[in-house]
Coordinates of C-alpha atoms and ligand atoms in Angstrom, one line a residue:
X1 CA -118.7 -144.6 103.0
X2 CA -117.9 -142.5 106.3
X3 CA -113.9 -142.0 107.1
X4 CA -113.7 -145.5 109.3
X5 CA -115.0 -147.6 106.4
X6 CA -112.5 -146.1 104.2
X7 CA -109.8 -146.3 106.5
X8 CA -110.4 -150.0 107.0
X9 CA -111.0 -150.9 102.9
X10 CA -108.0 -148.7 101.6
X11 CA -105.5 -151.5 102.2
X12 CA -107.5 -153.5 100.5
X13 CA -107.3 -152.0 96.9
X14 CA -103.4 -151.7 97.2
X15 CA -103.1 -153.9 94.4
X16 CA -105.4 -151.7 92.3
X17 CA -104.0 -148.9 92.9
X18 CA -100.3 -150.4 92.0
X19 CA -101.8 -151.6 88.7
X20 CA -103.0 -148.0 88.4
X21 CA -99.8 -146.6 88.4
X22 CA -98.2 -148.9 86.1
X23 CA -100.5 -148.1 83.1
X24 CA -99.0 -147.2 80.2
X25 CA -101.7 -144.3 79.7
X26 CA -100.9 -143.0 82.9
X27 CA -100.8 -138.9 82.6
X28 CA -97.3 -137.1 83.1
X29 CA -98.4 -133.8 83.4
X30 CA -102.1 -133.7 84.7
X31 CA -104.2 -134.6 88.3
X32 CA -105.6 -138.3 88.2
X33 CA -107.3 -140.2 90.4
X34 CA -104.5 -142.8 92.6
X35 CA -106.9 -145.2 91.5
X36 CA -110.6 -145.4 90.9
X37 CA -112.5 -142.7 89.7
X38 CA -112.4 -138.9 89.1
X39 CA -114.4 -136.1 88.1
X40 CA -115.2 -132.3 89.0
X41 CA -112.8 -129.9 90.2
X42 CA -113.8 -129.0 93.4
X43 CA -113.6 -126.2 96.5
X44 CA -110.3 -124.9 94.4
X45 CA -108.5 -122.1 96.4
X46 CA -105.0 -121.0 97.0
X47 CA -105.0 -120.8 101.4
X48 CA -101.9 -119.6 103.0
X49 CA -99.4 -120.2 99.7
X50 CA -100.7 -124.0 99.2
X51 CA -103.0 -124.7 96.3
X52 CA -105.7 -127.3 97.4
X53 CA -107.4 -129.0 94.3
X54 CA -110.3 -131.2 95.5
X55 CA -112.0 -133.6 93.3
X56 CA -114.8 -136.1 92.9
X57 CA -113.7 -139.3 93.7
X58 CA -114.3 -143.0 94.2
X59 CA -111.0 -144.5 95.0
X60 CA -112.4 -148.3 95.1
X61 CA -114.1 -148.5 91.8
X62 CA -113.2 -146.9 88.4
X63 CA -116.7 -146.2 87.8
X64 CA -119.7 -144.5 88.8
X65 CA -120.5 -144.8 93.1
X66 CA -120.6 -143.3 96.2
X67 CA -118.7 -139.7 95.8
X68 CA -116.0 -138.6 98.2
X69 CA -113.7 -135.7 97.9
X70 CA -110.4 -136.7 96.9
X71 CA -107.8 -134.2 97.2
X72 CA -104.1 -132.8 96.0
X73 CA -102.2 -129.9 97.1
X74 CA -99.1 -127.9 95.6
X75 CA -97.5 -125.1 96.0
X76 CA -95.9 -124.8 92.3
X77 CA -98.4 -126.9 90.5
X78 CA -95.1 -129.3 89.8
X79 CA -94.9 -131.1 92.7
X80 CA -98.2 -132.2 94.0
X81 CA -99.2 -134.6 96.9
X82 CA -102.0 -136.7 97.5
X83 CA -103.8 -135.9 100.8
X84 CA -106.2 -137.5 103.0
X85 CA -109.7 -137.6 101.3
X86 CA -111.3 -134.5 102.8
X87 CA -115.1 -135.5 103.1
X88 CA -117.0 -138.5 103.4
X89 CA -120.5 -139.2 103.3
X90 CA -121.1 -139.4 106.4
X91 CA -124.6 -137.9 107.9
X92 CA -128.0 -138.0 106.8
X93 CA -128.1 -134.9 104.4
X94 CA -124.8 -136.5 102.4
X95 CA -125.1 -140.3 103.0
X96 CA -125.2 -141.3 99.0
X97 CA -122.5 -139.3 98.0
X98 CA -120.5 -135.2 99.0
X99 CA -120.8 -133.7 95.5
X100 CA -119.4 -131.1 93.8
X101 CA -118.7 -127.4 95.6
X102 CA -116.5 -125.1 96.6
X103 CA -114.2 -123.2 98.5
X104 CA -114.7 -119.4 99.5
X105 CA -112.0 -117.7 102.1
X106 CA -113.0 -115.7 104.9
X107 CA -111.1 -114.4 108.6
X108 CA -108.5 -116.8 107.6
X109 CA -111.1 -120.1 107.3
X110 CA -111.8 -122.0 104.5
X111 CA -115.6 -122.2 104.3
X112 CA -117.2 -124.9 101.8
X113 CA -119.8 -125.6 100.4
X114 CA -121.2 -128.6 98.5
X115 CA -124.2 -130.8 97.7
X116 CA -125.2 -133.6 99.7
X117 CA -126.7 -136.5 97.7
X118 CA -129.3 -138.5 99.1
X119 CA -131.2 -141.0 97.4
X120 CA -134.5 -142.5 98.4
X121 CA -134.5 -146.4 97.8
X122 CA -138.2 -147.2 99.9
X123 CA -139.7 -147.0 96.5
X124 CA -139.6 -146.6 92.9
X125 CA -138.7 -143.1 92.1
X126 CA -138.4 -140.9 88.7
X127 CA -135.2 -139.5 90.8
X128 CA -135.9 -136.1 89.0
X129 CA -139.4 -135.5 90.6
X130 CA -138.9 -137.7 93.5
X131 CA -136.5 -139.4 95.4
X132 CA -133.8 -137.8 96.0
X133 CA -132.4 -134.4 98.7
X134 CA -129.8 -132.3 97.0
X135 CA -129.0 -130.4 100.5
X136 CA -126.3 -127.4 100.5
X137 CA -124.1 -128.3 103.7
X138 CA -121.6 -125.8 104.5
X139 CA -118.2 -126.7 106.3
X140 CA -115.2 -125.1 107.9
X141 CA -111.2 -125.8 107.8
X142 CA -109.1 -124.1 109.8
X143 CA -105.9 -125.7 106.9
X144 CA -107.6 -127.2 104.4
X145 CA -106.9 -130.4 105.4
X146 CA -109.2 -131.2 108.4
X147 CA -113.3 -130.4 108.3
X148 CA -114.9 -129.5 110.6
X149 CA -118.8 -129.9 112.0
X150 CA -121.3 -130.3 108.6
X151 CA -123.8 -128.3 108.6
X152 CA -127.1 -128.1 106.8
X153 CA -128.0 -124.5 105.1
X154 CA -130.2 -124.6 102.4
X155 CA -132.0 -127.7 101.6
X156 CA -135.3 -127.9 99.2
X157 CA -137.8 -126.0 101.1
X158 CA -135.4 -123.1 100.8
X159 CA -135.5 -123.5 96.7
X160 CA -137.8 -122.2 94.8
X161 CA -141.3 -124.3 94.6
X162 CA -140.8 -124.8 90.9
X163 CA -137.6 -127.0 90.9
X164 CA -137.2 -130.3 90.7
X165 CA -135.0 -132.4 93.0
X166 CA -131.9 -131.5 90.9
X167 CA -130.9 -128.4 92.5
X168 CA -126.8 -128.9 93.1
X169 CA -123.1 -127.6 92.8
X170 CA -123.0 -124.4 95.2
X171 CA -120.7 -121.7 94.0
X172 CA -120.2 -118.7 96.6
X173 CA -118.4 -115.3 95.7
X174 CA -118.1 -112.0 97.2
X175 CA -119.5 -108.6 96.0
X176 CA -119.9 -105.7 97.2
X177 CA -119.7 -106.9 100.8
X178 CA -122.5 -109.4 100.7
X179 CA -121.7 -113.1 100.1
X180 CA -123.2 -114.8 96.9
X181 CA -124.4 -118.5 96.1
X182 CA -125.1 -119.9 93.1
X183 CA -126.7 -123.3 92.5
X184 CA -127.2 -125.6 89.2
X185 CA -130.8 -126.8 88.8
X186 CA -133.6 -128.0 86.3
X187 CA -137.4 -127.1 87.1
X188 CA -140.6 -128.6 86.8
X189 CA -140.8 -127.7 83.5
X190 CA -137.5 -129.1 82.1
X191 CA -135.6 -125.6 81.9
X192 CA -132.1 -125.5 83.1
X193 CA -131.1 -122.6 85.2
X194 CA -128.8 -120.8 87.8
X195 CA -130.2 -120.1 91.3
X196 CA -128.9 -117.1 93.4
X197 CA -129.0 -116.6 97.2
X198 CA -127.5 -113.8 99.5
X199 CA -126.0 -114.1 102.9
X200 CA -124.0 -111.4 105.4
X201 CA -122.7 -114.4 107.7
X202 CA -122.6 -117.3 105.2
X203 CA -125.1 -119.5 106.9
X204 CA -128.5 -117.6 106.3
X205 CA -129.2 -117.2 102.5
X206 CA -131.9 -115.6 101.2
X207 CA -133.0 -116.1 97.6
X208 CA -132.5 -113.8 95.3
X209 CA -133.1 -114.6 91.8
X210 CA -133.1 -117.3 89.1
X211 CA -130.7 -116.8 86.8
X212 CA -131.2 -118.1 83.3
X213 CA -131.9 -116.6 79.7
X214 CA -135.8 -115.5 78.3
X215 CA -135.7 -118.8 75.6
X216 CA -135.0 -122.6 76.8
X217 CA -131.5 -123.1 77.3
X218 CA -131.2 -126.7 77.9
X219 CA -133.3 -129.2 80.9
X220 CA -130.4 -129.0 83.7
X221 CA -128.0 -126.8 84.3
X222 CA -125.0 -128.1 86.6
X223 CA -121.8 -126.2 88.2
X224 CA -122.2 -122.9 87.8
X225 CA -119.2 -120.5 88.2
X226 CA -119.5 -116.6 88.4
X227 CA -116.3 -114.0 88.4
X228 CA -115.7 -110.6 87.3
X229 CA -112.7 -110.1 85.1
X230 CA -111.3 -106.5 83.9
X231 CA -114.9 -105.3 84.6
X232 CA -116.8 -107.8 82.7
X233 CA -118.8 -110.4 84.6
X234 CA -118.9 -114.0 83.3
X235 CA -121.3 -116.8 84.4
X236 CA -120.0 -120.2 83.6
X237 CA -122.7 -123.2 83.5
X238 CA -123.0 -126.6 81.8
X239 CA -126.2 -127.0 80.5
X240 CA -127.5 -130.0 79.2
X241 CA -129.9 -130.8 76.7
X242 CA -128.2 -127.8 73.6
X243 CA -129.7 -129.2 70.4
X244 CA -126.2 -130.5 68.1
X245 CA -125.6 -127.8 65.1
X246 CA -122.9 -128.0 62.8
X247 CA -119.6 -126.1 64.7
X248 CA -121.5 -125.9 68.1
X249 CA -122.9 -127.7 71.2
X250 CA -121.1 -131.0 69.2
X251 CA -120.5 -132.9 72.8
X252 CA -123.8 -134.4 74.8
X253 CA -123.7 -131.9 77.3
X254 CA -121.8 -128.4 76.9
X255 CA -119.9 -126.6 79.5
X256 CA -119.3 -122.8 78.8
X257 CA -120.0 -119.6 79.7
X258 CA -122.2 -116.3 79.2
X259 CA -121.3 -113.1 79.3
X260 CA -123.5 -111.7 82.6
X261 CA -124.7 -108.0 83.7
X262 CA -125.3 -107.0 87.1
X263 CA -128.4 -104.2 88.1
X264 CA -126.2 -102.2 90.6
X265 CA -129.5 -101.4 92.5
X266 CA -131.3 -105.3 92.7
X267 CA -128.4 -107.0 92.5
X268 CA -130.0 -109.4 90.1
X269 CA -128.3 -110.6 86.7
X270 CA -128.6 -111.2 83.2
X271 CA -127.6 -112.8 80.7
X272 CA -125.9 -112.5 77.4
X273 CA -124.4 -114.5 75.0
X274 CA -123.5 -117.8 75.4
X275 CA -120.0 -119.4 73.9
X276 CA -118.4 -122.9 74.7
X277 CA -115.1 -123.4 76.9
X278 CA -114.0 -126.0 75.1
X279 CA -114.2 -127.1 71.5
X280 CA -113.0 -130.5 72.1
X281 CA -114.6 -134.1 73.1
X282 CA -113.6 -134.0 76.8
X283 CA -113.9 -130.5 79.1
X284 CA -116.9 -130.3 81.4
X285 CA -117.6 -129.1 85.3
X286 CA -115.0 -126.0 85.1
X287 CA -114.4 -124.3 88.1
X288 CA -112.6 -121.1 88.6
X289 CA -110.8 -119.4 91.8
X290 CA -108.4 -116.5 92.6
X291 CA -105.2 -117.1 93.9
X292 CA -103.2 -114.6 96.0
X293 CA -102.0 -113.3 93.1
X294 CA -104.7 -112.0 91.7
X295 CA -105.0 -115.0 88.7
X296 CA -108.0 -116.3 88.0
X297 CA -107.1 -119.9 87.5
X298 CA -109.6 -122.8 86.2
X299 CA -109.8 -126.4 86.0
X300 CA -111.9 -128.8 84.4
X301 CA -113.3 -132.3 84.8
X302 CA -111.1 -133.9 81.6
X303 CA -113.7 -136.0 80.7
X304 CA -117.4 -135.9 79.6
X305 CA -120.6 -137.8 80.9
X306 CA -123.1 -139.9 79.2
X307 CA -120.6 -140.0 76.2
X308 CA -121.0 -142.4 73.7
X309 CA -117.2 -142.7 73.4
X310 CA -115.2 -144.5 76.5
X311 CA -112.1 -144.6 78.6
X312 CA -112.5 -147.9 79.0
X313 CA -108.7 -149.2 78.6
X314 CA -107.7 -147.2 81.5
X315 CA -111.2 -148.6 83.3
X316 CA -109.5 -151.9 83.1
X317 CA -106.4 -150.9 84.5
X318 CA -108.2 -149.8 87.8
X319 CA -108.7 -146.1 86.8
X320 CA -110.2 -143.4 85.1
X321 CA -110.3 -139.7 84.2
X322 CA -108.0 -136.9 85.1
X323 CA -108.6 -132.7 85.2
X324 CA -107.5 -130.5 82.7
X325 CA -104.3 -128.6 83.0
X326 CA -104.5 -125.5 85.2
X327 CA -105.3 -122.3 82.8
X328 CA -105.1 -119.1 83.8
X329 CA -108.2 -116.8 82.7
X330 CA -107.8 -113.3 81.0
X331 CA -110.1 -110.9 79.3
X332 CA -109.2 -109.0 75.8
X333 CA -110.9 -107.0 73.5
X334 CA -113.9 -108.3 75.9
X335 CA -113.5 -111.7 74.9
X336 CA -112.3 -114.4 77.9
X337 CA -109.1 -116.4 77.1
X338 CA -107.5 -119.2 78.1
X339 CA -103.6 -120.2 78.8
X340 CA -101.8 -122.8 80.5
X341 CA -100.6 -121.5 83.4
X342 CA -97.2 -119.9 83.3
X343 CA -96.2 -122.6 85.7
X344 CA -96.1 -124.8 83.4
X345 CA -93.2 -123.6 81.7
X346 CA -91.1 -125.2 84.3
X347 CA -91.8 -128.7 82.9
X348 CA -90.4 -127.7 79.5
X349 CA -86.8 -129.4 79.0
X350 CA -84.7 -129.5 75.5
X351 CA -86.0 -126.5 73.2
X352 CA -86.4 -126.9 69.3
X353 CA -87.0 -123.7 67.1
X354 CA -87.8 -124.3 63.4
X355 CA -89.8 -122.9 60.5
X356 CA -92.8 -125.1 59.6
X357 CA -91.3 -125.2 55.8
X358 CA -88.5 -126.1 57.9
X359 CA -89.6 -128.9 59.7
X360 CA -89.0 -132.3 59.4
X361 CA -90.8 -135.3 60.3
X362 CA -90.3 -135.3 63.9
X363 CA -90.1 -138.4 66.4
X364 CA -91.1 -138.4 70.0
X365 CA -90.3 -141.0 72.4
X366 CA -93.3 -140.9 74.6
X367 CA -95.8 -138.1 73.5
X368 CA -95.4 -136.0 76.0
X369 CA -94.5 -132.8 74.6
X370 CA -95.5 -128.7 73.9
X371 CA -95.8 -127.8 70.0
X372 CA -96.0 -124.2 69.3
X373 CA -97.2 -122.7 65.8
X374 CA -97.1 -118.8 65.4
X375 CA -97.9 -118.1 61.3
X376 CA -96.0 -115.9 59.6
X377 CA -98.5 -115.1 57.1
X378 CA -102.2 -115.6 56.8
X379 CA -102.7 -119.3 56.3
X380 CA -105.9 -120.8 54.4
X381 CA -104.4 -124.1 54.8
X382 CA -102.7 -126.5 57.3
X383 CA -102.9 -130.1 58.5
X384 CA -101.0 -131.1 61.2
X385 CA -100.4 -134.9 62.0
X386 CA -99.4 -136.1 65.4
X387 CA -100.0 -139.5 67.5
X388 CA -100.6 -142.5 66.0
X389 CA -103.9 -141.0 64.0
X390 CA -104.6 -137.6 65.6
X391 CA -104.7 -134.4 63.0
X392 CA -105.1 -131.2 63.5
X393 CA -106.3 -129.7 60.0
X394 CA -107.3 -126.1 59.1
X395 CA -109.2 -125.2 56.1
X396 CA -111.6 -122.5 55.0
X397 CA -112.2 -121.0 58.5
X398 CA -112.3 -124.0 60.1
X399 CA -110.1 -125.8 62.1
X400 CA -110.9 -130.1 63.0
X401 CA -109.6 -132.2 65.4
X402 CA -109.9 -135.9 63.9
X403 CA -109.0 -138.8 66.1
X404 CA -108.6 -142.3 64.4
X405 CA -108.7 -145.6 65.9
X406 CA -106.9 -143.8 69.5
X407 CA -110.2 -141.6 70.0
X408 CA -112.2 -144.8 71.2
X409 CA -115.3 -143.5 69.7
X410 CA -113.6 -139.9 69.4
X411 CA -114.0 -139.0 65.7
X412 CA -114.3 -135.2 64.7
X413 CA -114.7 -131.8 66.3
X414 CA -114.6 -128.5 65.0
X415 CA -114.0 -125.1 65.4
X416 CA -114.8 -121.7 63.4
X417 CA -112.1 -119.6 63.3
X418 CA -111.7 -115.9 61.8
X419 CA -108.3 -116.7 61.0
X420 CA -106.0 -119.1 62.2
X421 CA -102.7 -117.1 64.1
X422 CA -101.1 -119.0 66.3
X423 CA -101.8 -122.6 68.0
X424 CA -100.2 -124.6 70.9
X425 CA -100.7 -128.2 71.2
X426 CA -100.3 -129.7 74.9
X427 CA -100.1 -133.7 74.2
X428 CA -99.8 -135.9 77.4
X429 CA -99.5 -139.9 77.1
X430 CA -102.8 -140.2 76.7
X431 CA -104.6 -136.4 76.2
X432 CA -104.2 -133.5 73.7
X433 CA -104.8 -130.1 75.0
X434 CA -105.1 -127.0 71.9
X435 CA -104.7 -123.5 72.9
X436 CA -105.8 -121.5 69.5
X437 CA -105.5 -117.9 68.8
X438 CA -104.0 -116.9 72.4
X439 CA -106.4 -118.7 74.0
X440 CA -109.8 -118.0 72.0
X441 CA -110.6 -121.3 71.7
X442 CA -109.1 -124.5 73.3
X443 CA -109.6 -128.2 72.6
X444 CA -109.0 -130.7 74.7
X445 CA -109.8 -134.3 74.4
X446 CA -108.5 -138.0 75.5
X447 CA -106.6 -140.6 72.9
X448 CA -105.0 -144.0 73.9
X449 CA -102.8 -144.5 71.1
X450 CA -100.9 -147.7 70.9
X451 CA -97.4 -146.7 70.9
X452 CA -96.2 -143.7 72.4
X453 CA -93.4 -143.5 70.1
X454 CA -94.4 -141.7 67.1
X455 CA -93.8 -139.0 64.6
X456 CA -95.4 -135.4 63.9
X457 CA -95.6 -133.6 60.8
X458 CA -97.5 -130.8 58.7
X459 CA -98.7 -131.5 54.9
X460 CA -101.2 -129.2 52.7
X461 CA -99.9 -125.9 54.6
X462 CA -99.7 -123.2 52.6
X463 CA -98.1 -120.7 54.8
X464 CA -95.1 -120.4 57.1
X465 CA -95.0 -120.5 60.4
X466 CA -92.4 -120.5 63.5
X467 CA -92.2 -123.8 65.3
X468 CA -91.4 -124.0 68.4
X469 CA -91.2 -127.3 70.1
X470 CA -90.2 -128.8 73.9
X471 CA -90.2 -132.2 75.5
X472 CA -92.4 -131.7 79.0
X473 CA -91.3 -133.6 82.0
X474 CA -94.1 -135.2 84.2
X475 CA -95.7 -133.6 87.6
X476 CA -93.8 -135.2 90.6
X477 CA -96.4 -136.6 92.7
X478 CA -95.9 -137.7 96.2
X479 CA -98.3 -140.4 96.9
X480 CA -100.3 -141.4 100.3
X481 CA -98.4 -144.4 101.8
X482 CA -100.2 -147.8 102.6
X483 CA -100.7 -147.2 106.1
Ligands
FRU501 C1 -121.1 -132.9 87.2 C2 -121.8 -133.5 88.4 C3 -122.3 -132.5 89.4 C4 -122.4 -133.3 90.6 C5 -121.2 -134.3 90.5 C6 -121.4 -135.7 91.0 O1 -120.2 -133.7 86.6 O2 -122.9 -134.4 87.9 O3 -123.5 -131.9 89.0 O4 -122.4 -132.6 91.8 O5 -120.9 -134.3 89.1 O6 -120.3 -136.4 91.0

């Protein structure tokens, strides 16, 4: 799908993308697709004030094809428009799909750098083994809005002999004055990893190191992520292939992140423990950037592959998935947390303040709102019930989500929790987003309830709390015209 054969199909899919927007389960408050399909996050960076989110995309089909990258941009992360898709498949090291990469600032250009997907059909293939490039193809923009010539830097000769064909998702960073890329990838033997190269001039890498801890940490690792924050290095990663345990790795694949050291002399890493971003069912393919003001902001694919629960309602409406609401990355007491951005606060209109022994039954019109919870006393005990079936309970150190009926297949996640301080529930027509402890832990998952009119309340609490509670307006998007 080069740029002419999009051009000449988009008018075609206008009634799609009207029945799109019309859907009841529409998001207010977070990035979808205008229609079709969305996944990672990608080449995220803040370039001369204007925020430029890129994403996976399909904009034909609300389901798995050809990848393109779909793209918003903002300046205050409330009003948003939808630009021209920034890259097509279009040559021979891309022609089955641009996947997921990233953006990295330099001499006032935006360099990127993703994965070009091509896959073999002569023959049967294992596509693991055989049959398929994953090239790294770097790119230039002068504004973010206009690429300029691909071109081919690493491709599987430059990867280590061991790896299979899935060797994808470049990450680059700066340290020290050398430039930095990362790459996911799974080797011959089935072990997941991280694969780091080295440039001066951001077209010849040399390899440096595979990245990845002494005992098997899943098959396949995809999008890694690495940033230091208040002196302490993180390496994000999804890995697939965790074995399920009782609190942990509950989702088919995880996404989460180590804590990483750096030898100042070899420049190689390694790694520590490993903790999940995301308790919830839908948070994968995070990627983080700095903005110019110093923030270290991430965003997530809202959504989860190879689940065994579906979006399918919205799938029939001519869409599906949406990202994560933009967080903003700290580090305390050594531990990473994550907030909504403080941006968000703009959407917040008509405040409550209560006491949760206090609070009343509560009805909301459409869903869309920001529930705050700071206890006043150490709590053993707390249930909160929102949506048509969603609770939020607490209870002996551990804290569940539970979706009913509106989960489609979404039934119980949990988290362990020293104690239970403070909570903030995000809920969007059709998502929940949990911000626990200051950010500890977060839970974030899709639910299509019925009505959007419905009531919240607290039962089996056993200590107070404040409540504070606001309705949230939507994002307002300006949408690409017909042409
Ligand atoms: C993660 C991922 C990436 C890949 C992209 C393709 O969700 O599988 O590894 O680049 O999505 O859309």
């Amino acid at each position: 799908m080069d740029r002419e054969w999009y051009d000449r199909n988009y008018p075609k899919y206008e009634d799609m993308r009207m029945q799109a927007k019309k859907d009841g389960n529409r998001l207010r408050y977070h990035l979808m697709p205008p229609a079709g399909w969305m996944n990672d996050p990608n080449g995220l960076c803040q370039f001369q004030g204007v925020y430029h989110i890129y994403f996976q995309y399909t904009p034909f089909l609300a389901g798995w094809g050809t990848k393109i990258w779909g793209h918003y941009t903002t300046r205050d992360w409330v009003h948003f428009r939808e630009e021209e898709p920034f890259l097509f498949p279009d040559c021979v090291w891309d022609r089955d799909g641009v996947y997921s990469g990233c953006a990295f600032e330099k001499d006032g250009e935006i360099h990127y750098f993703y994965t070009g997907n091509v896959k073999l059909s002569d023959r049967q293939y294992d596509y693991i083994r055989e049959g398929r490039e994953q090239n790294t193809i770097h790119v230039k923009s002068s504004d973010g809005m206009t690429a300029q010539a691909k071109q081919l830097v690493l491709s599987h000769a430059d990867y280590p002999k061991d790896m299979t064909k899935h060797v994808r998702d470049p990450k680059v960073f700066a340290k020290h004055g050398n430039c930095y890329l990362l790459l996911g990838a799974r080797d011959k033997e089935d072990r997941g990893c991280a694969l780091l190269f080295c440039s001066k001039d951001l077209e010849h890498w040399s390899y440096v190191q595979r990245i990845a801890p002494q005992e098997y940490f899943g098959y396949m690792w995809e999008c890694p992520d690495l940033f230091t924050l208040n002196g302490k290095t993180f390496l994000l990663a999804c890995p697939q292939g965790l074995p399920k345990k009782e609190h942990c790795c509950q989702n088919v694949y995880q996404c989460g992140c180590f804590t990483a050291k750096q030898d100042s002399q070899k420049g190689t890493y390694t790694l520590g423990e490993f903790k999940e971003l995301d308790k919830g069912f839908d948070f994968y393919a995070a990627q983080t950037f700095e903005d110019e003001y110093g923030r270290r902001i991430l965003l997530a694919w809202m959504g989860m592959p190879d689940a065994e629960y579906d979006n399918d309602v919205t799938a029939c409406e001519g869409w599906i998935h949406a990202l994560t609401m933009p967080r903003v990355l700290t580090v305390t007491d050594g531990k990473l947390l994550q907030n909504p951005l403080k941006e968000m606060e703009q959407l917040r209109r008509n405040k409550r303040h209560t006491t949760l022994r206090a609070f009343v039954c509560q009805e909301t019109k459409d869903c869309c709102f920001e529930l705050h919870l700071e206890f006043l006393e150490h709590a053993r005990a707390m249930t909160l019930w929102l949506r048509e079936d969603v609770m939020l309970g607490y209870q002996d150190g551990v804290l569940a989500l539970c979706l009913g009926k509106s989960g489609c297949g979404r039934r119980k996640r949990t988290v362990c929790l020293k104690e239970l301080r403070s909570f903030t529930v995000f809920s969007d027509t059709s998502s929940v987003e949990v911000f626990i402890n200051g950010g500890e832990e977060t839970m974030t998952t899709r639910v299509y309830s019925e009505s959007l009119e419905q009531k919240v309340w607290f039962s089996d609490t056993d200590a107070d709390a404040q409540v504070q509670w606001y309705d949230l307006d939507g994002y307002k998007m300006q949408w690409k015209l017909c042409k």
